[in-house]
């Protein structure tokens, strides 16, 4: 029964523009894509121009975030203004012949359509600024920073950009410009209103970016907020801000006050493309009320204005009145709960059945015609006609259409800009304007040819990221581009040199992909941290400045990548001596090595960062503490880099595949058929090795115990990666992923394998020179098939055989047969011994008994000599655990369990015992304590997992009173000496530096996080 009827009278304000202009993305502030100005009935192709291929921020696997998949132009008068995410520019072309009129470069990719208004062109950039240019000549009039005043550069989407990039595309409404900056709630979100005349900020909303609100994943609560990603929209004094995949937020355009943001309503109906008219707002999938953000039944219109809406129907041209009647009814949802459902009642104006379904999409309205864009064709339709009244041929697929200056402009997925207009084109044939012919710069014959040879002799200096301080003659840059795989970033204060260099690199087709330049002074602060494989300069004056002041040199040195980052300076012998004195003391130059070769001095950032640690195993280390020993990572946080390799080809998170691992500056991550090494300091893929079938067991999207039950199938060390596949352990070179050797057991027919076939491996660990593995896994089908292995997979929670090798020579040192089963989570290694439990849980023993397998004897907890396998001590009483971890700091072994959501169904969640590692003496045993696991060993405390998690004194077994009631931990938790981080639907951290209290919860990531790793000095 209807509760009320509301009639929404739609009245959208239009920006002032010339007749025939297309001043904004999708025409107006509402983003309706409908111009009142009709196009000619018949049009011919006038010209087509190749554009630089776009470099989108998000991969194609994220369809709701393709806001910059192609350039989105606007038109004012006889100029079309085209942004470029590759060339960091906005370019004006003539609408009549496609000729370039001017080009303006910013200091970062330009991902969104500009706004053209009253002789000015406005646009935002990843450099964090809103720019205003003169329409006629492209000269800068003013610019406004979107974020705070600090200047800090980071690596974002493979480019050096602002820490607060402007990813909220500018919109003009009621004579004000609106845009958004920053994409990280914990670093602040900024939405600004600006006067288009002089660039003065009218208001700023910087307080709603990190509110304590419900999250879309499971209703968890965290500090987060709306992140502007997409073109902003506006209607009737309200501003609509898209939040990427989330439902958009609504703000008061006059004051900046946030009116509503229904973040917890989910992400399925969100998206970066939004529209607004009257009291309705739209995403691509859904309509919502502007007043409270409530979803309305039915879909969003494809094209609309303040009078009519065109439905996104491929089989008909269905237009409805924009006057909408909303009916609210009480209904039962799928769980039987009573909910209010809002349904729109549109007045149908007209429906034309089409003779043939359109193959593309309804994309634009102009006058009384609607236009579609598809593969190789764009078409126009009129009311009352079932066939297109006009069609034009294109190459590729249309992605954007706009009508202006009596012409139709089309942007395709192939990066071409088409112009259709009335009459025959000038000269009788359409003008085709290609990009400049690729003109690769020649290798130089000057002094820098030999110097670059010296540079590239250093391991790792020829790949990754190079920072060049000053353009200089350009010879060094040319040599690096021609003779290495480096991505070159250039800092240069001289505007004239910057412009010339950009044009040169654009002609070479290198700009935006291999090289980019930022206009600025390096000594103004803000160099990226840990990023650069190489920093170099041929600017002698700048080099002298570095050599004169230790703080300047330290600033540059901090930008070097650990594990071999190289700073190259062309200084004299006296200058080299000065450098040696400057770096000889102090923590600013920790692990520095200084060398001299010819006329060059080299500073090398050797090895790992001081007080950092690796994350080599499933549970952090071979002791299974789940706690990193890294002492560098502390709150507050800042973004180091983002937007590395696409996650395509990597395991889905719900399958609970092995945790990513970090060693030697490499993040090792698994896919169904591969291992990938990524640079932890830049996100760059260092190598990828195909291993058919590797990780297939974890390739599933339902909630599944995965590696939480079976253990990891690989281990990462700074020098080697060990990957377990079937009956082979592959030893890979950590530098390049190449195979060094295999480990394989001798064939044993007792293992019920075909004759001549060796048994499968079960789990793997590395400690020092030793490789510890289990073989002959017991693959059992449990009561809950979702959370245990099956007999068909060869996977299992435990194995019958324990084997130790010298990992360098490949020689087997010893092996031990289990009486029952060595559970993989029950193996911890510390110092000279292996701790393990030979036991079957009651559930597994019952399951095996049904298969006719009987076991006798008692479970045993062993301490075995790592080198010989001899028993150091053993315990047969009160052996109950399903998880062992060891505190090397205190020399204590914890026998416990790790029962929790998505863990194995036979995991224990009751009882804790702490024993001395040297002799097995029990310090304390609490058989009745109940908890979620796995437990973390943090200093002198045992930390349990999950909602309501608590701490226990490691030495006494007393509960400390600490509670983590606001966390919602999953099956792994990761921490450091200073920080405990939880994986959860609302990821955050607890500051545990104090000795008592509940700790301070601080959110830094919304939605669900798959893994958090503390290693190599970063999170």
mmCIF file of C-alpha atoms in Angstrom, residues 64 216-217 245-247 263 265-271 653 1007-1008:
data_model
loop_
_atom_site.group_PDB
_atom_site.id
_atom_site.type_symbol
_atom_site.label_atom_id
_atom_site.label_comp_id
_atom_site.label_asym_id
_atom_site.label_seq_id
_atom_site.Cartn_x
_atom_site.Cartn_y
_atom_site.Cartn_z
ATOM 1 C CA UNK A 64 33.100 1.283 -12.814
ATOM 2 C CA UNK A 216 29.986 -1.559 2.757
ATOM 3 C CA UNK A 217 31.630 -4.857 3.761
ATOM 4 C CA UNK A 245 32.731 2.284 -7.030
ATOM 5 C CA UNK A 246 30.755 3.629 -4.056
ATOM 6 C CA UNK A 247 27.389 5.340 -4.097
ATOM 7 C CA UNK A 263 28.575 4.429 1.986
ATOM 8 C CA UNK A 265 24.623 0.719 1.129
ATOM 9 C CA UNK A 266 27.112 -1.162 -1.005
ATOM 10 C CA UNK A 267 29.183 -0.766 -4.115
ATOM 11 C CA UNK A 268 27.202 -2.768 -6.664
ATOM 12 C CA UNK A 269 25.128 0.252 -7.678
ATOM 13 C CA UNK A 270 27.890 2.861 -7.444
ATOM 14 C CA UNK A 271 30.267 4.070 -10.086
ATOM 15 C CA UNK A 653 41.081 -13.049 -1.749
ATOM 16 C CA UNK A 1007 36.274 -1.757 2.456
ATOM 17 C CA UNK A 1008 37.831 -5.209 2.825
#
